[in-house]
PDB file of C-alpha atoms in Angstrom:
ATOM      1  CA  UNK A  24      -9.561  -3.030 -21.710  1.00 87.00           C
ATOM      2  CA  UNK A  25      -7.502   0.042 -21.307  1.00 96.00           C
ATOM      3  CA  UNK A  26      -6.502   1.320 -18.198  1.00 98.00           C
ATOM      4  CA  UNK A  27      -8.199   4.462 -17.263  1.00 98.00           C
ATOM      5  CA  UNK A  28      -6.849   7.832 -16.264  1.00 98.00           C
ATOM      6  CA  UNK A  29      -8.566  10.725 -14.961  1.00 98.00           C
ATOM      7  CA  UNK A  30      -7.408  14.277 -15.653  1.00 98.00           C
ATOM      8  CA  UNK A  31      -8.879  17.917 -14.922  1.00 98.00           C
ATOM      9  CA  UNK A  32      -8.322  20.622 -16.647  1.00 94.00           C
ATOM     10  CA  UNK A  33      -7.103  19.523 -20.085  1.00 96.00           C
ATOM     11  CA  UNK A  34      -8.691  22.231 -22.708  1.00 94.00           C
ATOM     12  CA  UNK A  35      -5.494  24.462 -22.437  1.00 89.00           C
ATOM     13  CA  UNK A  36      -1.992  24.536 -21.672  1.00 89.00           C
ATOM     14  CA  UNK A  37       0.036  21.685 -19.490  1.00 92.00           C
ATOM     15  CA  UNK A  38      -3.386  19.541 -18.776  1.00 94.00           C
ATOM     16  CA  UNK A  39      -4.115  19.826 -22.339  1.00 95.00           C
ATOM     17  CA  UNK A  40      -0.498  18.262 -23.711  1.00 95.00           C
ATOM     18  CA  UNK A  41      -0.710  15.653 -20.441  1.00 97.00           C
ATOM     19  CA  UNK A  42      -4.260  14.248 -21.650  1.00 97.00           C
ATOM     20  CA  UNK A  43      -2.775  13.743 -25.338  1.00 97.00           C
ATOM     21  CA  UNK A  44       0.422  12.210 -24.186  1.00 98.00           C
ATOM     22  CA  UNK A  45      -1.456   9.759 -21.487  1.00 98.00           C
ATOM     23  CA  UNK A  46      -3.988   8.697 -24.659  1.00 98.00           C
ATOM     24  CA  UNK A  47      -1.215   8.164 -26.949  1.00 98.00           C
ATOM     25  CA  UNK A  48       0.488   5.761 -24.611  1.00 98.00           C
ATOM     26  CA  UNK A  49      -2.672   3.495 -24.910  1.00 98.00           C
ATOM     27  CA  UNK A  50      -4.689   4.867 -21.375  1.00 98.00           C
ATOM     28  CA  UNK A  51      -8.383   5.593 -21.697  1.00 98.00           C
ATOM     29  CA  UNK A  52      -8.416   9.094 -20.890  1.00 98.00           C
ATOM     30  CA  UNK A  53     -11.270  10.803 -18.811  1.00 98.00           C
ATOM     31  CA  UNK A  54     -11.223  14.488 -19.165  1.00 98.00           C
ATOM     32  CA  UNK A  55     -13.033  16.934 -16.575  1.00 98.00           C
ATOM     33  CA  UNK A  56     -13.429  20.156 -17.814  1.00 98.00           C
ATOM     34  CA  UNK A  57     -15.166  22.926 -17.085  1.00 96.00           C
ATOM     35  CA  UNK A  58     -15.839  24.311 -20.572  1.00 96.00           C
ATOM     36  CA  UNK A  59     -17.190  21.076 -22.042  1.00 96.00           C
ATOM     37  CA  UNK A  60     -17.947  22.740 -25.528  1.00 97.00           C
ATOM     38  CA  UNK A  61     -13.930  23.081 -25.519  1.00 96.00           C
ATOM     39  CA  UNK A  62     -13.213  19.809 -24.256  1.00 97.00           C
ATOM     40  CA  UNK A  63     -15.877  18.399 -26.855  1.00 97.00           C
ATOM     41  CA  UNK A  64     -14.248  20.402 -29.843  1.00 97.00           C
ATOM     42  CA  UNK A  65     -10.362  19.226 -28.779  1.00 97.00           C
ATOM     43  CA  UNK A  66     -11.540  15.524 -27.985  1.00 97.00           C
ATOM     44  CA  UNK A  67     -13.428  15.506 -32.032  1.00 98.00           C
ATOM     45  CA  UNK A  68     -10.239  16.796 -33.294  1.00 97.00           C
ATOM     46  CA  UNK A  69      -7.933  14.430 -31.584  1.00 98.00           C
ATOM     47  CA  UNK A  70     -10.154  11.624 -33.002  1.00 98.00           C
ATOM     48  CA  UNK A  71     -10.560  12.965 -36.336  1.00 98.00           C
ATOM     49  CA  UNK A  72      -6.742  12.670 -36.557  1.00 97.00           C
ATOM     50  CA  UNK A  73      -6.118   9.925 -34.479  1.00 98.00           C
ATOM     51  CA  UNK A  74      -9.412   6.850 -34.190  1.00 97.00           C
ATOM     52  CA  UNK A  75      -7.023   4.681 -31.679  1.00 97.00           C
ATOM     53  CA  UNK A  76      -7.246   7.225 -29.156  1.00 98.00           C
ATOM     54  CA  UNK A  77      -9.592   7.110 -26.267  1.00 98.00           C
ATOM     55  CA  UNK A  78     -11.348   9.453 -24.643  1.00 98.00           C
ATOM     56  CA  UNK A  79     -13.803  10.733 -22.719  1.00 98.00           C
ATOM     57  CA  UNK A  80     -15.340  14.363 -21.490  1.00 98.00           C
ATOM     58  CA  UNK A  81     -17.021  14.716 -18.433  1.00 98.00           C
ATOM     59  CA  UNK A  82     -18.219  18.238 -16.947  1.00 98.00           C
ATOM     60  CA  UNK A  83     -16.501  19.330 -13.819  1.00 98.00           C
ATOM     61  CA  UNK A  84     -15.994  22.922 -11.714  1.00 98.00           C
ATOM     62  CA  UNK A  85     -13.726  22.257  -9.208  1.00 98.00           C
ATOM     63  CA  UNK A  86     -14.722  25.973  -7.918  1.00 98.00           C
ATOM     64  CA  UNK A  87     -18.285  24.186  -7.281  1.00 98.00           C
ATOM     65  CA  UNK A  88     -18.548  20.613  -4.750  1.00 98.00           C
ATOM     66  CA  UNK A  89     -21.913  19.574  -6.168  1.00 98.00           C
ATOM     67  CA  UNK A  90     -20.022  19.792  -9.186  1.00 98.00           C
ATOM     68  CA  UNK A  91     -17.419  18.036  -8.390  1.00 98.00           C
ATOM     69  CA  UNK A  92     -19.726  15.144  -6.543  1.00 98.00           C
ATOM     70  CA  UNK A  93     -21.574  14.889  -9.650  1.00 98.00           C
ATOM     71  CA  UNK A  94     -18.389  14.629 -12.191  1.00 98.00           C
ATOM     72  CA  UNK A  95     -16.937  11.860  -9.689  1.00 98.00           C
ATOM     73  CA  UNK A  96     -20.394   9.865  -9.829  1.00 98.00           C
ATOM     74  CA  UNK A  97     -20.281   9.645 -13.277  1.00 98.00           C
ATOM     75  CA  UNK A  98     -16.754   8.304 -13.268  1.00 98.00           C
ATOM     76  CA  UNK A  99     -17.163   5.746 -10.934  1.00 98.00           C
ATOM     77  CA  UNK A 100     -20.668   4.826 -12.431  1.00 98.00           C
ATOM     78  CA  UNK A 101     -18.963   3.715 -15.292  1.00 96.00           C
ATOM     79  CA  UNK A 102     -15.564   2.743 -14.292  1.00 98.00           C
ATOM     80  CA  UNK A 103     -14.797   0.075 -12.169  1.00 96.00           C
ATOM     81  CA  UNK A 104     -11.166   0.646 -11.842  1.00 97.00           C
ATOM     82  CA  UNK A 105      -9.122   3.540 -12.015  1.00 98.00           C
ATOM     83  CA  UNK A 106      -5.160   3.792 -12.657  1.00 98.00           C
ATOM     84  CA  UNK A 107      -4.279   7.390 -12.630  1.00 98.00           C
ATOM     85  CA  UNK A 108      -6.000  10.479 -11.069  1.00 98.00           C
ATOM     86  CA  UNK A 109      -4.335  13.822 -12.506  1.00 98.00           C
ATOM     87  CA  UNK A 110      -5.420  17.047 -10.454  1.00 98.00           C
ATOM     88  CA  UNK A 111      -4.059  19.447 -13.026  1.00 96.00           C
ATOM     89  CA  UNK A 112      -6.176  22.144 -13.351  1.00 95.00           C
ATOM     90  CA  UNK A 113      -5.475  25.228 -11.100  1.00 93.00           C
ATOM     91  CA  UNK A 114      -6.450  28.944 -10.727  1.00 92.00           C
ATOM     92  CA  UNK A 115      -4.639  32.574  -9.773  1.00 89.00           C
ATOM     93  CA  UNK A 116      -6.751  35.511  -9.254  1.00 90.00           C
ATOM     94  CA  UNK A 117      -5.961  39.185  -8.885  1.00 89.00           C
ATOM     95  CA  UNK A 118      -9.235  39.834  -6.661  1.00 93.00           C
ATOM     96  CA  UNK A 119     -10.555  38.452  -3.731  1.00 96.00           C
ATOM     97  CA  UNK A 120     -13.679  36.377  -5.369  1.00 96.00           C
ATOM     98  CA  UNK A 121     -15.421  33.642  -3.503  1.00 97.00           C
ATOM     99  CA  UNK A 122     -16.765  29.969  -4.487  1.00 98.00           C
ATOM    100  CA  UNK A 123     -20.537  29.115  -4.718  1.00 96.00           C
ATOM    101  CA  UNK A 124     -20.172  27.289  -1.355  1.00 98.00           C
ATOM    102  CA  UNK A 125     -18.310  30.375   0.100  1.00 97.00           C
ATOM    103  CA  UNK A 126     -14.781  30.139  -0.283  1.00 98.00           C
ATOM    104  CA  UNK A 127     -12.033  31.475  -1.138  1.00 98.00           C
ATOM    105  CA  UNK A 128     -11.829  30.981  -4.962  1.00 97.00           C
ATOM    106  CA  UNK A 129      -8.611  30.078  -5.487  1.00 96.00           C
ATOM    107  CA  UNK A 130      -8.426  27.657  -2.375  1.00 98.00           C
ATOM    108  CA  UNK A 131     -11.290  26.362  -3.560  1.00 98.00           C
ATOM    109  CA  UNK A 132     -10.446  25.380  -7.066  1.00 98.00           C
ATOM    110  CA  UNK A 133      -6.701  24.971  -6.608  1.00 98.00           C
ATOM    111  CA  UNK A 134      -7.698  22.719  -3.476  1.00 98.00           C
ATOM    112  CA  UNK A 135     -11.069  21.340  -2.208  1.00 98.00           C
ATOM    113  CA  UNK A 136     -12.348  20.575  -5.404  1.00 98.00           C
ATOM    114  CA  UNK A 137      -9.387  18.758  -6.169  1.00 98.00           C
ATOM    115  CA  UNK A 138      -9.221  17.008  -1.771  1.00 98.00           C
ATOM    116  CA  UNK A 139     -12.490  16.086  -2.648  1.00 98.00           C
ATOM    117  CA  UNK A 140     -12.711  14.371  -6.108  1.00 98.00           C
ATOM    118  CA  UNK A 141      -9.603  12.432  -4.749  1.00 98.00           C
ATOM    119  CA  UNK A 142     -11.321  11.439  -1.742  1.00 98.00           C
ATOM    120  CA  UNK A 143     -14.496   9.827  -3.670  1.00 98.00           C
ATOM    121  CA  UNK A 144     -12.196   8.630  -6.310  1.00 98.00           C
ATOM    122  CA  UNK A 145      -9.643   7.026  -4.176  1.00 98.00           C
ATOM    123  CA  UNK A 146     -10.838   3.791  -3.399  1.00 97.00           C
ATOM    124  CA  UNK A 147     -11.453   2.789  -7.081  1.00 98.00           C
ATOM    125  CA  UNK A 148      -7.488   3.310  -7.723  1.00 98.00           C
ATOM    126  CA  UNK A 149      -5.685  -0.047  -8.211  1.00 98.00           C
ATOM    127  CA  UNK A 150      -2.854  -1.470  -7.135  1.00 98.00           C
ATOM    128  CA  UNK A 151      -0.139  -0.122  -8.941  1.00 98.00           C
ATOM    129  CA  UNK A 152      -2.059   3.232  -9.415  1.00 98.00           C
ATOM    130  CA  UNK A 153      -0.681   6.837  -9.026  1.00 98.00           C
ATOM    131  CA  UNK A 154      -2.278  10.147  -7.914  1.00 99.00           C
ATOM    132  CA  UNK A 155      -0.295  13.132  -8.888  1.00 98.00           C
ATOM    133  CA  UNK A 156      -0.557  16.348  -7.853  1.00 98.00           C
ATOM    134  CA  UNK A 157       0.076  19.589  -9.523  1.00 97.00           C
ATOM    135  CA  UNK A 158       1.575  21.964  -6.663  1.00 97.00           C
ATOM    136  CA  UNK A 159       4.289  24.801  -7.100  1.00 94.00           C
ATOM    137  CA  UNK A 160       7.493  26.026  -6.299  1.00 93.00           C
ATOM    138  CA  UNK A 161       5.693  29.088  -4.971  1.00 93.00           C
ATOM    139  CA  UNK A 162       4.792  27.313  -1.972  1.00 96.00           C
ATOM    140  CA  UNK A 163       8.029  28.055  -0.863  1.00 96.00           C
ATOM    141  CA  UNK A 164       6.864  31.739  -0.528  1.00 94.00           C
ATOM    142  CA  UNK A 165       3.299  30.545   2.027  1.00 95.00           C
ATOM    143  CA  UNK A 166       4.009  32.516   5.114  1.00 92.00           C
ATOM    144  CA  UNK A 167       1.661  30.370   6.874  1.00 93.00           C
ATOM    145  CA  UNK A 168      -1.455  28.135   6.231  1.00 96.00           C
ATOM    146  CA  UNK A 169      -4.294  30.393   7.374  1.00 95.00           C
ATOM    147  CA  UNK A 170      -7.357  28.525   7.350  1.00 96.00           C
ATOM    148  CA  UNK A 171      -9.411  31.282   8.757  1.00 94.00           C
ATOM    149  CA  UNK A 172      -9.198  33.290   5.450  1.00 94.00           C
ATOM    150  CA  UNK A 173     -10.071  30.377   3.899  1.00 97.00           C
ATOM    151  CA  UNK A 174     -14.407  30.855   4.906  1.00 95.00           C
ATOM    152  CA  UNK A 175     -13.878  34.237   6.034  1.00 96.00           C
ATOM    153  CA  UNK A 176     -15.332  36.905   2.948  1.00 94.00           C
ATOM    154  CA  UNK A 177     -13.804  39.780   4.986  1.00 94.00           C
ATOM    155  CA  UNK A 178     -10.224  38.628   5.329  1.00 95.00           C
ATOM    156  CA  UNK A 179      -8.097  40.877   3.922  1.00 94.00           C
ATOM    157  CA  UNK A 180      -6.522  39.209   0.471  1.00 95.00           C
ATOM    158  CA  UNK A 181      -3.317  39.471  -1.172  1.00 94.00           C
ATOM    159  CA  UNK A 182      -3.437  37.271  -4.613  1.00 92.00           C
ATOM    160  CA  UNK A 183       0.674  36.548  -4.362  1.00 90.00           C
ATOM    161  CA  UNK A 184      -0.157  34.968  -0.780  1.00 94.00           C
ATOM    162  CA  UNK A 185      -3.765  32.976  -1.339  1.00 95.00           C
ATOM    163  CA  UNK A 186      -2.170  31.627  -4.648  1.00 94.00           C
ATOM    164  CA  UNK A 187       0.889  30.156  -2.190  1.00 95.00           C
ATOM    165  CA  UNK A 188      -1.274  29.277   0.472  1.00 97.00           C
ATOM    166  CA  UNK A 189      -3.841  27.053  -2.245  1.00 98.00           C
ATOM    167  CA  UNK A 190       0.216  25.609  -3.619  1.00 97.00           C
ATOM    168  CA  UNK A 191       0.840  24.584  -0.575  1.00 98.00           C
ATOM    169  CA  UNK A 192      -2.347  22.804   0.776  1.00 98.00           C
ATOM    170  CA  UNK A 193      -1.006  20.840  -2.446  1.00 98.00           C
ATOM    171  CA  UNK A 194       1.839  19.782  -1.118  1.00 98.00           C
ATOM    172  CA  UNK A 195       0.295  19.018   2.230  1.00 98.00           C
ATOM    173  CA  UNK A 196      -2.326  17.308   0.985  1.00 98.00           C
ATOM    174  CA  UNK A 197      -0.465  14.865  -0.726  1.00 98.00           C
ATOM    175  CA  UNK A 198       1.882  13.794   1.952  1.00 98.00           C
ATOM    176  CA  UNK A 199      -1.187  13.292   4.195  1.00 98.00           C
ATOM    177  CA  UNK A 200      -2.747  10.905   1.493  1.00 98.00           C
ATOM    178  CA  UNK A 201       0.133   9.148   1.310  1.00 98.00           C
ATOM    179  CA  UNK A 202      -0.158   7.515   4.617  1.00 98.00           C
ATOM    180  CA  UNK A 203      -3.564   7.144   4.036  1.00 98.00           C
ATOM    181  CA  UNK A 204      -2.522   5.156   1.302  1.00 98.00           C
ATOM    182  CA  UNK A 205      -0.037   3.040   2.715  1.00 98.00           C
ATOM    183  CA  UNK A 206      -0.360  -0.920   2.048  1.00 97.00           C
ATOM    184  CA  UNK A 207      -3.069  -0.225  -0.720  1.00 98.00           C
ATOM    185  CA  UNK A 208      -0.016  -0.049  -3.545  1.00 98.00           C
ATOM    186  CA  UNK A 209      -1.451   3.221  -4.704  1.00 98.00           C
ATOM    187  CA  UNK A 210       0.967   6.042  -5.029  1.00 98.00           C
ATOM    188  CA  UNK A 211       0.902   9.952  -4.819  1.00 98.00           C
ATOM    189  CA  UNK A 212       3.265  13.096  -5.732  1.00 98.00           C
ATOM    190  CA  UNK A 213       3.059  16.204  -6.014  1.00 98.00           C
ATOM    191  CA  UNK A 214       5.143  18.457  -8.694  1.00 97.00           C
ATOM    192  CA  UNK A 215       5.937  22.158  -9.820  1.00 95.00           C
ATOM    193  CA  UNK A 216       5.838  22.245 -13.598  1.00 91.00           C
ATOM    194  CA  UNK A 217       8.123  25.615 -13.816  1.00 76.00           C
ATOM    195  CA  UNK A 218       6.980  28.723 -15.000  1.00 73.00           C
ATOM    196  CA  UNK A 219       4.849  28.054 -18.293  1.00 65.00           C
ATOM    197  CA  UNK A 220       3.666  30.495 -20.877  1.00 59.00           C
ATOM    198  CA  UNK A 221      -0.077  29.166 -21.730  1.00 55.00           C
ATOM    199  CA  UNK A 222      -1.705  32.672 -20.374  1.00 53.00           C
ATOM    200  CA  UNK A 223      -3.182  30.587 -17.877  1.00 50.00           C
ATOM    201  CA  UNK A 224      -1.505  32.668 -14.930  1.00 53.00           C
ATOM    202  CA  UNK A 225      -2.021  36.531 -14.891  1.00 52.00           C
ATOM    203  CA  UNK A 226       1.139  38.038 -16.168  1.00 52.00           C
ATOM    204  CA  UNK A 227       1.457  39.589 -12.637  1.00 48.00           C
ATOM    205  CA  UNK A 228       2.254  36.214 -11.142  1.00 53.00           C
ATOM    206  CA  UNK A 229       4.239  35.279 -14.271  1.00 51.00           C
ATOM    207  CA  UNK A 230       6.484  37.895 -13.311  1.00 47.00           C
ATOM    208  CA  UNK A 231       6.599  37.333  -9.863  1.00 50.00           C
ATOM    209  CA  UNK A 232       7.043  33.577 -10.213  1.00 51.00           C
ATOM    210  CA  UNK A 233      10.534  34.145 -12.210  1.00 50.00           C
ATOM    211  CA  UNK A 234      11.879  35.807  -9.759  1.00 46.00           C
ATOM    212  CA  UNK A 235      13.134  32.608  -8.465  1.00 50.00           C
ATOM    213  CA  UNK A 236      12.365  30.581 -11.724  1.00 57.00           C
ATOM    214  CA  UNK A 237      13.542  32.557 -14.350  1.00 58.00           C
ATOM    215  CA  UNK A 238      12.816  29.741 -16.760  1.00 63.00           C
ATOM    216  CA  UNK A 239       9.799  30.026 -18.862  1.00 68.00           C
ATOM    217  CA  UNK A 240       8.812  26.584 -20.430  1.00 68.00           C
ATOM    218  CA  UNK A 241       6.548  26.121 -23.158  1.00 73.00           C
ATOM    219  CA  UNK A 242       3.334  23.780 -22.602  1.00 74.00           C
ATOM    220  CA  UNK A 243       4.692  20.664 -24.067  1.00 79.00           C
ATOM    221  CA  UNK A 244       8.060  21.487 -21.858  1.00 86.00           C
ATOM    222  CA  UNK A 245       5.845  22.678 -18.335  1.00 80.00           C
ATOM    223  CA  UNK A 246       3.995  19.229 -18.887  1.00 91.00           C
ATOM    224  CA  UNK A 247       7.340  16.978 -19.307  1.00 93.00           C
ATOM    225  CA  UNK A 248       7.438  16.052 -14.751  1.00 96.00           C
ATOM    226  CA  UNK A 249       3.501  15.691 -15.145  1.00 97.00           C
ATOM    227  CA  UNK A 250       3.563  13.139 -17.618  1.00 98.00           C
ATOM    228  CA  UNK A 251       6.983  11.549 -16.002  1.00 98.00           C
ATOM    229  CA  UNK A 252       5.390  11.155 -12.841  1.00 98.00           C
ATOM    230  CA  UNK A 253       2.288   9.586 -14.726  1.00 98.00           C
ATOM    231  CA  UNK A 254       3.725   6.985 -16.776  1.00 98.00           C
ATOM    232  CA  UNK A 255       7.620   6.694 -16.251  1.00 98.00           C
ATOM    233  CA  UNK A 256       8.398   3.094 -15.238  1.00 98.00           C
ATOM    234  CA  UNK A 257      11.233   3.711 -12.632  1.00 98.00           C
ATOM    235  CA  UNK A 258       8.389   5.415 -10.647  1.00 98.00           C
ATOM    236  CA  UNK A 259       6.693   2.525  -9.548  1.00 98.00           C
ATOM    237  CA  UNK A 260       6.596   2.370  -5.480  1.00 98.00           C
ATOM    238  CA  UNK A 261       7.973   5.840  -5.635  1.00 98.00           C
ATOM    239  CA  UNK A 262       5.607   7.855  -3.229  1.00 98.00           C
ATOM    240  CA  UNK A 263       5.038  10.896  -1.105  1.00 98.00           C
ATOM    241  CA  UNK A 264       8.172  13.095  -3.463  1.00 98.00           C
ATOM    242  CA  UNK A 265       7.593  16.728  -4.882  1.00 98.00           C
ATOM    243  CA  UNK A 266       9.388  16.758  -8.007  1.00 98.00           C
ATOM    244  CA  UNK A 267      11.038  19.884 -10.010  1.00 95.00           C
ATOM    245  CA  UNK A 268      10.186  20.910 -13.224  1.00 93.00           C
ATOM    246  CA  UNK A 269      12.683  18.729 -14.778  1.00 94.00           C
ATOM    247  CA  UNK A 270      11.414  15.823 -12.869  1.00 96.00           C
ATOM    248  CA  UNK A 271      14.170  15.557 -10.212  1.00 97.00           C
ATOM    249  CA  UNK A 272      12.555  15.142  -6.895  1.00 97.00           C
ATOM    250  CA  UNK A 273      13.089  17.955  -4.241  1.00 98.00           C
ATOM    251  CA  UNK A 274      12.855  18.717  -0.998  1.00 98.00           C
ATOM    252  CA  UNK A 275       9.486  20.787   0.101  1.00 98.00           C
ATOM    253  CA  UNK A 276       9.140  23.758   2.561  1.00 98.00           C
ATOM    254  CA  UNK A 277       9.410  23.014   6.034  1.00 98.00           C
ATOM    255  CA  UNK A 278       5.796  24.534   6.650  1.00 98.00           C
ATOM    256  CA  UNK A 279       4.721  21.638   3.986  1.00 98.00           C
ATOM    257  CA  UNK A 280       6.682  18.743   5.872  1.00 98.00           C
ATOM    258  CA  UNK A 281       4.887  19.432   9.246  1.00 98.00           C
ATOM    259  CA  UNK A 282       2.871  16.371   9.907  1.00 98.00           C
ATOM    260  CA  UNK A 283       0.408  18.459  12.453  1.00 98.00           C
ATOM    261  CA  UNK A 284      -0.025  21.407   9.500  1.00 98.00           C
ATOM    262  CA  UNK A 285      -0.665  18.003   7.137  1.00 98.00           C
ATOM    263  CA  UNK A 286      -3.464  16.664   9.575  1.00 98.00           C
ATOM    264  CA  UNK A 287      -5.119  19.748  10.603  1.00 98.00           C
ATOM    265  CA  UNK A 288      -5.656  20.869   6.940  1.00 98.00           C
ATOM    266  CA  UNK A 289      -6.837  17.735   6.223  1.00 98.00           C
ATOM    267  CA  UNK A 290      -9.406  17.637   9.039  1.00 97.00           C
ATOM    268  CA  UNK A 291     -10.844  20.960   8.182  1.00 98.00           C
ATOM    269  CA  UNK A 292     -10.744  20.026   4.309  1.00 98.00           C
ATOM    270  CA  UNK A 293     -12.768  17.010   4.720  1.00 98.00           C
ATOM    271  CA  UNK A 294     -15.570  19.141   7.072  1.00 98.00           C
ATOM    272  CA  UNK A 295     -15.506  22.010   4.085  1.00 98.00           C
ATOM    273  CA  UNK A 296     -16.395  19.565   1.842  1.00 98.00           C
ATOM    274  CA  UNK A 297     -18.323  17.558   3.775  1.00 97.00           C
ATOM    275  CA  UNK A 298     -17.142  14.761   4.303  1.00 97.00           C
ATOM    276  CA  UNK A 299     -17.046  12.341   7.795  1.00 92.00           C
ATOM    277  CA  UNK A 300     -14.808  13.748   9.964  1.00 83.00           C
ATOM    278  CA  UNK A 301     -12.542  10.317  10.390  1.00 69.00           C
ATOM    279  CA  UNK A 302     -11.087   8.614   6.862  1.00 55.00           C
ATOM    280  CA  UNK A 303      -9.273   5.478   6.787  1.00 54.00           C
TER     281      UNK A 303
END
């Protein structure tokens, strides 16, 4: 039996050549999408030209928890064991929009959605397995984690800011997993994937991004640290690291190493999404 990964976000750009590469080095890839007529259409063509590979669609909006409580039932119904979870897909808005449960959209998607599928999913990962986050180098530029704009429809917005804020609960989240994790031989890390031209971010935030990454990678190139920190043998054990875009690991912001900014978001996070408020 293959080992099973779990990816979001895989009918365009960087989740898109990640979910190829993971089912070409013999994983049984579970894709959550949100447009599953897409993922549908680019897991019939990858068959058509490829029968060994193995996949699997599932429906998912991260921007919705039912949703996401629904697409992680379904995985675990029929999966007893997991080896990789991929939180990939991500969002950037211009506007200040809102999630059906009330959030901020961006937070939402780029965020809870992504704190809770890893929460039901976790305990299913085996020994050996890795979690890896997609975060940014743009957390960098968070001024603070604001949680009260978070729930709040008539905080003011700035899209450059809630886009760093939802990059850096990334960052934070995964260091608080990881000792969360400890003794279960599961691993997690977080990444920036450079500055990627898929049309996936605004070109506003494009622009702004190379600023301080003037680099613009192709998808194939922007997924390279993804898949690394996926597959790559001399990654085994190695846990709680935020990696560069050309999968050197780095140090994070000192907002994201603070251990009480790491706890508190993950308190709130697990009441937004409603979950107990203790976790082992």
């Amino acid at each position: 039996m293959k080992p099973v990964a779990v990816i979001t976000g895989t009918t365009q750009g960087i989740g898109r050549v990640v979910a190829r590469r993971l089912a070409e080095a013999g994983l049984h890839v579970v894709m959550l999408c949100r447009d599953l007529v897409a993922a549908r259409r680019q897991r019939d063509d990858w068959l058509a030209k490829d029968p060994s590979l193995s996949l699997e669609v599932i429906h998912c909006d991260l921007s919705r928890l039912a949703s996401v409580r629904t697409a992680a039932s379904q995985v675990l119904e029929h999966h007893a064991n997991l080896q990789l979870l991929v939180n990939n897909a991500g969002l950037a808005s211009l506007r200040h929009r809102r999630s059906a449960d009330g959030f901020e959209l961006c937070f939402a998607v780029n965020h809870l959605g992504p704190f809770l599928l890893t929460e039901l999913l976790r305990d299913r990962i085996t020994t050996g397995g890795r979690i890896v986050n997609t975060a940014s180098r743009v957390h960098h530029k968070a001024p603070s984690l604001n949680l009260a704009t978070v729930a709040d429809p008539q905080a003011p917005y700035r899209a450059a800011n809630a886009y760093a804020q939802s990059k850096l609960a990334n960052v934070l989240h995964t260091l608080a997993l990881v000792r969360r994790l400890e003794g279960t031989g599961v691993t997690a890390n977080c990444l920036h994937p450079g500055v990627v031209a898929t049309g996936l971010l605004p070109r506003w935030l494009q622009l702004v991004k190379t600023l301080w990454d003037p680099v613009i990678f192709d998808a194939t190139q922007g997924a390279a640290t993804t898949v690394k920190l996926s597959l790559a043998p001399e990654l085994d054990g190695v846990t709680g690291r935020y990696f560069d875009e050309y999968g050197l690991p780095q140090e994070p912001s000192s907002l994201a190493r603070d251990v009480g900014l790491q706890e508190r978001l993950w308190t709130q996070s697990r009441a937004w999404v409603g979950l107990p408020a203790t976790s082992p």
